[in-house]
Tab-separated table of C-alpha atoms and ligand atoms in Angstrom:
chain	number	residue	atom	x	y	z
A	1	MET	CA	-0.033	-0.018	0.021
A	2	THR	CA	1.400	3.356	-0.927
A	3	THR	CA	0.684	6.499	1.062
A	4	THR	CA	0.321	8.643	-1.904
A	5	ASP	CA	-2.651	6.879	-3.369
A	6	TYR	CA	-6.056	8.003	-2.287
A	7	GLU	CA	-7.738	4.759	-3.384
A	8	ALA	CA	-5.446	3.001	-0.944
A	9	VAL	CA	-6.174	5.323	2.001
A	10	PRO	CA	-9.882	5.246	2.624
A	11	ALA	CA	-10.761	8.434	4.422
A	12	VAL	CA	-14.133	7.012	5.649
A	13	GLU	CA	-15.973	3.788	6.246
A	14	ARG	CA	-18.598	4.240	3.589
A	15	ASP	CA	-20.893	1.693	4.957
A	16	ASP	CA	-21.247	3.392	8.314
A	17	PRO	CA	-24.987	4.286	8.726
A	18	ALA	CA	-24.008	7.323	10.993
A	19	LEU	CA	-22.580	8.970	7.909
A	20	HIS	CA	-24.420	12.235	7.081
A	21	VAL	CA	-27.614	11.174	5.361
A	22	GLY	CA	-28.668	13.631	2.727
A	23	THR	CA	-25.268	15.041	1.611
A	24	VAL	CA	-25.145	15.643	-1.973
A	25	VAL	CA	-21.990	16.715	-4.071
A	26	MET	CA	-22.900	18.535	-7.180
A	27	LYS	CA	-20.167	19.319	-9.608
A	28	PHE	CA	-20.432	21.883	-12.380
A	29	GLY	CA	-18.043	22.110	-15.379
A	30	GLY	CA	-16.582	25.178	-17.004
A	31	SER	CA	-19.219	25.568	-19.692
A	32	SER	CA	-21.959	25.347	-16.881
A	33	VAL	CA	-20.488	28.394	-15.119
A	34	ALA	CA	-19.136	30.243	-18.266
A	35	ASP	CA	-20.906	33.604	-17.532
A	36	PRO	CA	-22.713	35.435	-14.778
A	37	GLU	CA	-26.168	34.369	-15.945
A	38	LYS	CA	-25.150	30.653	-16.015
A	39	LEU	CA	-23.562	31.036	-12.445
A	40	LYS	CA	-26.823	32.525	-11.304
A	41	THR	CA	-28.711	29.502	-12.715
A	42	VAL	CA	-26.237	27.126	-11.008
A	43	ALA	CA	-26.862	29.117	-7.776
A	44	ARG	CA	-30.648	28.584	-8.090
A	45	ARG	CA	-30.073	24.981	-8.570
A	46	LEU	CA	-27.927	24.674	-5.471
A	47	VAL	CA	-30.508	26.610	-3.526
A	48	ALA	CA	-33.275	24.275	-4.731
A	49	ALA	CA	-31.287	21.222	-3.587
A	50	ARG	CA	-30.836	22.960	-0.175
A	51	GLU	CA	-34.487	23.766	0.073
A	52	GLY	CA	-35.259	20.160	-0.713
A	53	GLY	CA	-33.523	19.370	2.575
A	54	SER	CA	-30.043	18.248	1.351
A	55	ARG	CA	-26.772	19.218	2.716
A	56	VAL	CA	-25.238	20.624	-0.434
A	57	VAL	CA	-21.662	20.744	-1.335
A	58	ALA	CA	-20.876	22.124	-4.856
A	59	VAL	CA	-17.685	21.744	-6.714
A	60	LEU	CA	-17.168	24.348	-9.450
A	61	SER	CA	-14.810	24.511	-12.400
A	62	ALA	CA	-13.193	27.690	-13.674
A	63	MET	CA	-15.502	29.793	-15.923
A	64	GLY	CA	-15.435	28.834	-19.615
A	65	SER	CA	-11.986	28.798	-21.003
A	66	THR	CA	-10.266	30.538	-18.032
A	67	THR	CA	-7.914	27.694	-17.497
A	68	ASP	CA	-6.697	27.799	-21.036
A	69	GLU	CA	-6.340	31.539	-20.874
A	70	LEU	CA	-4.244	31.342	-17.692
A	71	LEU	CA	-2.026	28.769	-19.234
A	72	ASP	CA	-1.648	30.853	-22.334
A	73	LEU	CA	-0.618	33.887	-20.092
A	74	ALA	CA	2.066	31.832	-18.352
A	75	HIS	CA	3.602	30.689	-21.547
A	76	GLN	CA	3.633	34.340	-22.733
A	77	VAL	CA	5.954	35.184	-19.917
A	78	SER	CA	8.017	32.014	-19.682
A	79	GLU	CA	9.077	29.357	-22.087
A	80	ARG	CA	8.995	26.749	-19.227
A	81	PRO	CA	6.967	28.161	-16.323
A	82	SER	CA	7.769	26.870	-12.875
A	83	PRO	CA	5.301	24.020	-12.038
A	84	ARG	CA	4.658	25.507	-8.557
A	85	GLU	CA	3.839	28.969	-9.984
A	86	LEU	CA	1.788	27.401	-12.740
A	87	ASP	CA	-0.332	25.797	-10.036
A	88	MET	CA	-0.646	29.116	-8.116
A	89	LEU	CA	-1.889	30.655	-11.283
A	90	ILE	CA	-4.301	28.090	-12.618
A	91	SER	CA	-5.912	27.283	-9.368
A	92	VAL	CA	-7.359	30.812	-9.381
A	93	GLY	CA	-9.979	30.071	-11.951
A	94	GLU	CA	-12.061	27.756	-9.767
A	95	ARG	CA	-11.732	30.352	-6.854
A	96	ILE	CA	-13.385	32.986	-8.935
A	97	SER	CA	-16.314	30.744	-9.802
A	98	CYS	CA	-16.942	29.762	-6.262
A	99	ALA	CA	-16.809	33.268	-4.778
A	100	LEU	CA	-19.172	34.460	-7.391
A	101	ALA	CA	-21.591	31.589	-6.869
A	102	ALA	CA	-21.561	32.268	-3.175
A	103	MET	CA	-22.487	35.977	-3.754
A	104	ALA	CA	-25.418	34.850	-5.965
A	105	ILE	CA	-26.570	32.418	-3.451
A	106	HIS	CA	-26.448	35.164	-0.721
A	107	ASP	CA	-28.739	37.218	-2.925
A	108	LEU	CA	-31.227	34.318	-3.079
A	109	GLY	CA	-31.518	34.543	0.830
A	110	HIS	CA	-29.291	31.479	1.549
A	111	GLU	CA	-26.123	31.022	3.350
A	112	ALA	CA	-23.068	30.007	1.374
A	113	ILE	CA	-19.265	29.839	1.807
A	114	SER	CA	-16.596	29.407	-0.850
A	115	LEU	CA	-13.498	27.474	-0.019
A	116	THR	CA	-10.182	26.964	-1.835
A	117	GLY	CA	-9.189	23.273	-2.170
A	118	SER	CA	-6.723	23.831	0.626
A	119	GLN	CA	-9.326	25.416	3.006
A	120	ALA	CA	-11.622	22.492	2.115
A	121	GLY	CA	-9.043	20.050	3.447
A	122	ILE	CA	-8.061	18.486	0.067
A	123	VAL	CA	-4.611	17.174	0.784
A	124	THR	CA	-2.453	16.036	-2.155
A	125	ASP	CA	0.987	14.704	-2.943
A	126	THR	CA	3.469	17.325	-4.324
A	127	VAL	CA	3.311	16.534	-8.121
A	128	HIS	CA	2.461	19.839	-9.494
A	129	GLY	CA	-0.034	19.764	-12.357
A	130	LYS	CA	-0.869	16.167	-11.743
A	131	ALA	CA	-1.254	15.856	-8.034
A	132	LYS	CA	-3.061	12.900	-6.409
A	133	ILE	CA	-5.508	13.404	-3.441
A	134	VAL	CA	-4.062	11.575	-0.489
A	135	ASP	CA	-6.500	12.714	2.140
A	136	VAL	CA	-9.677	14.775	2.672
A	137	ARG	CA	-10.019	16.473	5.948
A	138	ALA	CA	-13.548	17.527	5.787
A	139	ARG	CA	-13.979	19.064	9.132
A	140	ARG	CA	-14.457	22.683	7.893
A	141	ILE	CA	-16.956	21.577	5.205
A	142	ASN	CA	-18.914	19.556	7.822
A	143	GLU	CA	-18.931	22.492	10.177
A	144	ALA	CA	-20.312	24.801	7.413
A	145	LEU	CA	-22.891	22.041	6.493
A	146	ASP	CA	-23.963	21.732	10.031
A	147	ALA	CA	-24.535	25.551	10.094
A	148	GLY	CA	-26.885	25.216	7.182
A	149	ARG	CA	-24.634	26.771	4.628
A	150	ILE	CA	-24.189	25.618	1.035
A	151	VAL	CA	-20.487	24.917	0.582
A	152	LEU	CA	-18.670	25.762	-2.680
A	153	VAL	CA	-15.381	24.030	-3.119
A	154	ALA	CA	-12.963	25.075	-5.776
A	155	GLY	CA	-12.314	22.088	-7.990
A	156	PHE	CA	-9.027	20.744	-9.455
A	157	GLN	CA	-6.789	21.717	-6.589
A	158	GLY	CA	-5.453	20.910	-3.340
A	159	VAL	CA	-2.495	21.462	-1.033
A	160	SER	CA	0.598	19.352	-0.439
A	161	ALA	CA	0.921	18.078	3.097
A	162	VAL	CA	4.788	18.012	2.570
A	163	SER	CA	5.503	21.436	0.926
A	164	PHE	CA	2.261	23.244	1.864
A	165	ASP	CA	2.113	24.545	-1.645
A	166	VAL	CA	-1.051	24.628	-3.760
A	167	THR	CA	-1.304	21.817	-6.263
A	168	THR	CA	-3.553	21.101	-9.267
A	169	LEU	CA	-4.938	17.713	-10.143
A	170	GLY	CA	-4.587	17.681	-13.985
A	171	ARG	CA	-7.075	18.757	-16.637
A	172	GLY	CA	-10.653	17.993	-15.869
A	173	GLY	CA	-9.648	17.512	-12.231
A	174	SER	CA	-12.649	19.069	-10.705
A	175	ASP	CA	-14.396	15.734	-11.411
A	176	THR	CA	-11.871	14.128	-9.078
A	177	THR	CA	-12.368	16.760	-6.380
A	178	ALA	CA	-16.178	16.059	-6.491
A	179	VAL	CA	-15.773	12.284	-6.252
A	180	ALA	CA	-13.162	12.498	-3.489
A	181	LEU	CA	-15.483	14.772	-1.479
A	182	ALA	CA	-18.478	12.562	-2.057
A	183	ALA	CA	-16.400	9.584	-0.690
A	184	ALA	CA	-15.085	11.581	2.332
A	185	LEU	CA	-18.479	13.033	3.199
A	186	GLY	CA	-20.381	9.707	2.743
A	187	ALA	CA	-22.555	11.146	0.050
A	188	LEU	CA	-24.464	8.459	-1.657
A	189	VAL	CA	-24.286	10.145	-5.129
A	190	CYS	CA	-22.051	12.464	-6.879
A	191	GLU	CA	-23.780	14.493	-9.498
A	192	ILE	CA	-21.689	15.677	-12.491
A	193	TYR	CA	-23.423	18.549	-14.217
A	194	THR	CA	-22.150	19.275	-17.727
A	195	ASP	CA	-23.053	20.631	-21.117
A	196	VAL	CA	-24.361	17.325	-22.544
A	197	ASP	CA	-27.260	15.215	-21.456
A	198	GLY	CA	-25.052	12.273	-20.150
A	199	VAL	CA	-22.514	9.894	-21.484
A	200	TYR	CA	-23.151	9.105	-25.240
A	201	THR	CA	-22.223	6.212	-27.508
A	202	ALA	CA	-19.834	8.803	-29.097
A	203	ASP	CA	-18.941	12.355	-28.626
A	204	PRO	CA	-22.287	13.862	-29.612
A	205	ARG	CA	-20.628	16.893	-31.173
A	206	LEU	CA	-18.987	14.492	-33.662
A	207	VAL	CA	-21.720	11.990	-34.177
A	208	PRO	CA	-25.088	13.676	-34.256
A	209	ASN	CA	-27.035	10.407	-33.941
A	210	ALA	CA	-25.020	9.169	-30.939
A	211	ARG	CA	-27.319	7.681	-28.262
A	212	ARG	CA	-27.339	8.570	-24.555
A	213	LEU	CA	-26.303	5.590	-22.336
A	214	ALA	CA	-28.574	5.161	-19.301
A	215	LEU	CA	-26.203	3.035	-17.291
A	216	LEU	CA	-22.486	2.188	-17.240
A	217	SER	CA	-20.290	0.130	-15.024
A	218	TYR	CA	-17.138	1.786	-13.501
A	219	GLU	CA	-14.987	-0.390	-15.762
A	220	GLU	CA	-16.690	0.684	-19.010
A	221	MET	CA	-16.580	4.451	-18.086
A	222	LEU	CA	-12.893	4.032	-16.951
A	223	GLU	CA	-12.018	2.580	-20.349
A	224	MET	CA	-14.105	5.310	-22.148
A	225	ALA	CA	-12.482	8.068	-20.007
A	226	SER	CA	-8.924	6.888	-20.447
A	227	SER	CA	-9.426	6.448	-24.131
A	228	GLY	CA	-10.522	10.092	-24.573
A	229	ALA	CA	-14.206	10.579	-23.645
A	230	ARG	CA	-13.692	13.957	-22.094
A	231	VAL	CA	-16.895	13.866	-20.184
A	232	MET	CA	-15.415	12.465	-17.026
A	233	ALA	CA	-11.715	12.638	-15.868
A	234	THR	CA	-10.186	9.203	-15.645
A	235	ARG	CA	-8.834	9.569	-12.213
A	236	SER	CA	-12.354	10.539	-10.845
A	237	ILE	CA	-13.755	7.123	-12.036
A	238	GLU	CA	-10.848	5.318	-10.308
A	239	VAL	CA	-11.665	7.154	-6.969
A	240	ALA	CA	-15.365	6.433	-7.538
A	241	ARG	CA	-14.837	2.793	-8.176
A	242	SER	CA	-12.670	2.188	-5.059
A	243	HIS	CA	-14.945	4.101	-2.765
A	244	ASN	CA	-18.092	2.886	-4.390
A	245	VAL	CA	-19.437	6.317	-5.112
A	246	ARG	CA	-22.398	6.365	-7.548
A	247	LEU	CA	-22.062	8.920	-10.260
A	248	HIS	CA	-24.842	10.553	-12.130
A	249	VAL	CA	-23.861	12.495	-15.163
A	250	ARG	CA	-26.624	15.118	-15.966
A	251	PRO	CA	-27.240	18.219	-18.011
A	252	THR	CA	-26.894	21.662	-16.108
A	253	PHE	CA	-29.444	23.264	-18.366
A	254	GLY	CA	-32.286	20.775	-18.830
A	255	GLU	CA	-33.958	17.833	-17.088
A	256	ALA	CA	-32.759	14.841	-19.154
A	257	GLU	CA	-32.336	11.607	-17.138
A	258	GLY	CA	-28.519	11.582	-17.639
A	259	THR	CA	-26.342	8.551	-17.256
A	260	TRP	CA	-25.680	6.518	-14.081
A	261	ILE	CA	-22.291	5.041	-13.450
A	262	ARG	CA	-21.955	2.292	-10.787
A	263	GLU	CA	-20.688	-1.064	-9.920
A	264	GLU	CA	-21.527	-3.833	-12.340
A	265	ASP	CA	-24.213	-6.162	-11.022
A	266	GLU	CA	-26.589	-8.886	-12.352
A	267	THR	CA	-28.962	-6.314	-13.763
A	268	MET	CA	-26.290	-5.283	-16.198
A	269	LEU	CA	-25.687	-8.930	-17.341
A	270	GLU	CA	-27.368	-8.364	-20.755
A	271	LYS	CA	-24.468	-5.965	-21.716
A	272	ALA	CA	-24.631	-4.217	-25.028
A	273	LEU	CA	-21.747	-5.483	-27.136
A	274	ILE	CA	-20.262	-2.062	-27.528
A	275	SER	CA	-20.973	0.845	-25.257
A	276	GLY	CA	-19.251	3.504	-27.312
A	277	VAL	CA	-16.628	4.689	-29.805
A	278	VAL	CA	-14.239	7.002	-28.016
A	279	HIS	CA	-11.626	9.161	-29.790
A	280	GLN	CA	-8.602	11.196	-29.090
A	281	ARG	CA	-7.459	13.569	-31.945
A	282	GLU	CA	-3.840	13.517	-30.995
A	283	GLU	CA	-1.531	11.363	-29.092
A	284	THR	CA	2.180	11.262	-29.432
A	285	VAL	CA	3.723	7.852	-30.450
A	286	TYR	CA	7.311	7.244	-29.449
A	287	ARG	CA	9.590	4.626	-30.958
A	288	VAL	CA	12.670	3.839	-28.621
A	289	GLU	CA	15.693	1.592	-29.227
A	290	GLY	CA	18.585	0.465	-26.972
A	291	VAL	CA	16.868	0.345	-23.603
A	292	THR	CA	15.159	-2.205	-21.433
A	293	PRO	CA	11.426	-1.811	-20.759
A	294	ALA	CA	12.065	-1.725	-17.084
A	295	ARG	CA	14.600	1.228	-17.452
A	296	LEU	CA	12.411	3.062	-19.959
A	297	PHE	CA	9.177	2.830	-18.113
A	298	GLY	CA	10.867	3.413	-14.771
A	299	ALA	CA	12.247	6.722	-16.102
A	300	LEU	CA	8.874	7.693	-17.603
A	301	ALA	CA	6.984	6.923	-14.391
A	302	GLU	CA	9.598	8.892	-12.487
A	303	ALA	CA	8.639	11.925	-14.787
A	304	SER	CA	4.900	11.292	-14.078
A	305	ILE	CA	4.209	10.372	-17.805
A	306	ASN	CA	0.921	8.617	-18.283
A	307	VAL	CA	1.965	5.966	-20.736
A	308	ASP	CA	-0.957	4.555	-22.665
A	309	THR	CA	-0.334	1.873	-25.415
A	310	ILE	CA	2.789	-0.248	-25.217
A	311	VAL	CA	3.960	-2.376	-28.070
A	312	GLN	CA	7.391	-4.197	-27.682
A	313	THR	CA	9.170	-6.088	-30.510
A	314	SER	CA	12.677	-7.607	-30.307
A	315	ALA	CA	14.168	-4.521	-31.781
A	316	GLU	CA	12.290	-1.570	-30.337
A	317	ILE	CA	9.613	-0.425	-27.907
A	318	VAL	CA	6.690	1.726	-29.096
A	319	PHE	CA	4.571	3.601	-26.622
A	320	SER	CA	2.023	6.378	-26.677
A	321	ALA	CA	1.501	9.280	-24.116
A	322	PRO	CA	-0.800	12.295	-24.052
A	323	VAL	CA	0.266	15.390	-26.025
A	324	GLU	CA	0.340	17.453	-22.725
A	325	ASP	CA	3.273	15.202	-21.519
A	326	ARG	CA	5.335	15.706	-24.674
A	327	ALA	CA	7.823	18.005	-23.184
A	328	ASP	CA	8.337	15.936	-20.176
A	329	ALA	CA	8.560	12.717	-22.103
A	330	LYS	CA	11.055	14.076	-24.421
A	331	ARG	CA	13.310	15.304	-21.590
A	332	ALA	CA	13.161	11.899	-19.847
A	333	LEU	CA	14.103	10.110	-23.065
A	334	ASP	CA	16.994	12.610	-23.606
A	335	LEU	CA	18.168	11.962	-20.114
A	336	LEU	CA	18.192	8.168	-20.637
A	337	GLY	CA	20.420	8.735	-23.579
A	338	VAL	CA	18.617	6.310	-25.888
A	339	SER	CA	17.876	6.663	-29.527
A	340	TRP	CA	14.190	7.595	-30.057
A	341	THR	CA	11.793	9.133	-32.472
A	342	ALA	CA	8.172	10.606	-31.950
A	343	ARG	CA	5.202	10.698	-34.325
A	344	GLU	CA	2.763	13.544	-33.834
A	345	ASP	CA	0.438	12.819	-36.646
A	346	LEU	CA	-1.724	10.129	-35.041
A	347	GLY	CA	-4.851	10.021	-33.059
A	348	LYS	CA	-6.732	7.159	-31.421
A	349	VAL	CA	-10.205	5.530	-31.926
A	350	SER	CA	-11.298	3.007	-29.370
A	351	LEU	CA	-14.281	0.719	-29.164
A	352	VAL	CA	-15.406	0.016	-25.636
A	353	GLY	CA	-17.790	-2.553	-24.430
A	354	ALA	CA	-18.129	-5.158	-21.679
A	355	GLY	CA	-19.982	-7.376	-24.076
A	356	MET	CA	-16.828	-7.657	-26.103
A	357	LYS	CA	-15.437	-10.196	-23.690
A	358	SER	CA	-17.903	-12.843	-24.739
A	359	HIS	CA	-18.381	-12.000	-28.391
A	360	PRO	CA	-15.764	-12.880	-30.999
A	361	GLY	CA	-15.533	-10.859	-34.212
A	362	VAL	CA	-15.361	-7.450	-32.936
A	363	ALA	CA	-11.713	-7.054	-33.976
A	364	ALA	CA	-12.586	-8.500	-37.508
A	365	LYS	CA	-15.477	-6.068	-37.920
A	366	THR	CA	-13.315	-3.156	-36.759
A	367	PHE	CA	-10.517	-3.838	-39.307
A	368	ALA	CA	-12.956	-4.415	-42.117
A	369	THR	CA	-14.714	-1.146	-41.328
A	370	LEU	CA	-11.466	0.838	-41.305
A	371	GLU	CA	-10.173	-0.911	-44.383
A	372	ALA	CA	-13.421	-0.199	-46.369
A	373	ALA	CA	-13.036	3.573	-45.290
A	374	GLY	CA	-9.506	3.487	-46.537
A	375	ILE	CA	-8.109	4.210	-43.133
A	376	ASP	CA	-4.714	2.881	-42.056
A	377	ALA	CA	-4.269	1.811	-38.354
A	378	PRO	CA	-0.501	1.265	-37.838
A	379	ILE	CA	-0.834	0.455	-34.070
A	380	VAL	CA	-3.638	-1.540	-32.453
A	381	SER	CA	-3.921	-2.502	-28.782
A	382	THR	CA	-6.591	-4.257	-26.763
A	383	SER	CA	-7.929	-4.887	-23.342
A	384	PRO	CA	-10.717	-7.378	-22.582
A	385	ILE	CA	-13.334	-4.626	-23.107
A	386	LYS	CA	-11.455	-2.338	-25.632
A	387	ILE	CA	-10.004	-2.347	-28.972
A	388	ALA	CA	-7.859	0.869	-29.598
A	389	CYS	CA	-6.570	1.781	-33.032
A	390	HIS	CA	-4.096	4.628	-33.726
A	391	VAL	CA	-4.943	6.129	-36.946
A	392	PRO	CA	-3.893	9.339	-38.698
A	393	SER	CA	-5.293	12.412	-36.936
A	394	ALA	CA	-6.877	13.595	-40.069
A	395	ASP	CA	-8.941	10.352	-40.219
A	396	VAL	CA	-10.052	10.184	-36.610
A	397	ASP	CA	-13.546	11.849	-37.088
A	398	ARG	CA	-14.219	9.591	-40.120
A	399	ALA	CA	-13.083	6.404	-38.336
A	400	VAL	CA	-15.356	7.268	-35.261
A	401	GLN	CA	-18.332	7.786	-37.650
A	402	ALA	CA	-17.684	4.685	-39.624
A	403	LEU	CA	-17.362	2.442	-36.561
A	404	HIS	CA	-20.369	3.955	-34.838
A	405	GLU	CA	-22.442	3.145	-37.952
A	406	ALA	CA	-20.954	-0.291	-38.490
A	407	PHE	CA	-21.780	-1.355	-34.948
A	408	GLU	CA	-25.224	0.258	-35.143
A	409	LEU	CA	-24.823	2.300	-32.201
A	410	GLY	CA	-27.002	5.200	-33.356
B	1	LIG	P1	-17.247	20.096	-18.197
B	1	LIG	O1	-16.797	21.437	-18.607
B	1	LIG	O2	-18.731	20.043	-17.745
B	1	LIG	O3	-16.252	19.362	-17.406
B	1	LIG	P2	-16.112	18.672	-20.495
B	1	LIG	O4	-15.921	19.558	-21.610
B	1	LIG	O5	-15.013	18.341	-19.689
B	1	LIG	O6	-17.363	19.342	-19.558
B	1	LIG	O7	-16.911	17.276	-21.002
B	1	LIG	C1	-18.090	17.384	-21.683
B	1	LIG	C2	-17.778	17.224	-23.105
B	1	LIG	O8	-17.291	15.954	-23.342
B	1	LIG	C3	-19.071	17.283	-24.061
B	1	LIG	O9	-19.244	18.646	-24.425
B	1	LIG	C4	-18.717	16.352	-25.260
B	1	LIG	O10	-18.345	17.067	-26.294
B	1	LIG	C5	-17.471	15.681	-24.845
B	1	LIG	N1	-17.589	14.255	-24.954
B	1	LIG	C6	-16.573	13.434	-25.610
B	1	LIG	N2	-17.088	12.131	-25.586
B	1	LIG	C7	-18.339	12.053	-24.951
B	1	LIG	C8	-19.204	10.979	-24.857
B	1	LIG	N3	-18.972	9.722	-25.181
B	1	LIG	N4	-20.402	11.371	-24.158
B	1	LIG	C9	-20.663	12.623	-23.807
B	1	LIG	N5	-19.762	13.656	-24.007
B	1	LIG	C10	-18.576	13.392	-24.690
B	2	LIG	N1	-10.585	24.127	-15.020
B	2	LIG	C1	-9.804	22.844	-15.017
B	2	LIG	C2	-9.656	22.496	-16.474
B	2	LIG	O1	-9.987	23.145	-17.368
B	2	LIG	C3	-10.350	21.861	-14.214
B	2	LIG	C4	-11.795	21.276	-14.623
B	2	LIG	O2	-12.516	22.072	-15.358
B	2	LIG	O3	-12.278	20.255	-14.098
B	2	LIG	O4	-9.013	21.409	-16.830
B	3	LIG	MG1	-14.594	18.108	-17.638
């Protein structure tokens, strides 16, 4: 057991009936709080939940594209901004949303308090930009809830118990804040409010006839998230799974039923063959020679690179990693002194589905579909419930649409 892994350090006994009944954690993403009017709508939703009798904790993201703008500012003043200062900077966005929402709630006649991640007791390790939550010290939140207040927690951030510095959790990290809080507070559900009606069989922006999925298991959502379905951050699903927090992905503006994500059980036995087609437009693919896998992946882990696909042949090792990790990965490879090349013209299309385990022929149909569409897939990798194909970035959209159609997901 490591002490830096929140999943391995349960903050609470989740089965304890004395846990606060009626606590709800509601997370609102960046587009849901993009302007003052939307913030006021969110405030009204929080007040309605409070008036319904719940103890309400809201986790907010930064308004609209604030995080991107702050990152852009940093890169205008420095080629390689200090990771510590970058976290100081980008953690500000979520603070703005929370303070503004608290003001709007006050005007609706309710008590509310905004808290930074640090004030809310979100304790992390010290990996700037990719910190992991190691503990949630929820005393201050509980006191505010006991006093009848709506508590607004700035998402995506925490504080290192070692350096006392502000940290951030990685892009989309407000989802992880929300789920960790739901676990620590004993909330039965963590509600993820976003700009789509739930989790779909493909990104609804790319495939207009994509279908909303009513129910997914943690495993399926984990594969979808880690393969690029932006709708939930991968890490948040890992925390939800290990603390058995049920997730409900729902629209901020609208009343659609949304998508439930929970542990697989017998009611899910009749699994659809494929749950969805997920894509990532860019992913860097590295080819490395002259190093053992242990040394290579040890160095990459040390640099906190999230390695995805790995293919090893007798002559070389091929692996992929997110575009955001490019600078760190290149530095780690240079430090190793090995010979390497990187391809930056590939993206990835993945088919995910628990039903795949017991149905042969998914791979055959996938390759036939790509071939018929004239799309080359130079690297293919699989898990029991996923087939992932690296294809040229320019062909990603077409590949998603062709596979969605071929597997009749619409
Ligand atoms: P938020 O700001 O609420 O955190 P995100 O932008 O992180 O929202 O995630 C929501 C977006 O995820 C949607 O607008 C949609 O375009 C995208 N998305 C990608 N794949 C899927 C999918 N399979 N189902 C639903 N949304 C998806
Ligand atoms: N604002 C952060 C981001 O844009 C975190 C989040 O929205 O979850 O990645
Ligand atoms: Mg998000």
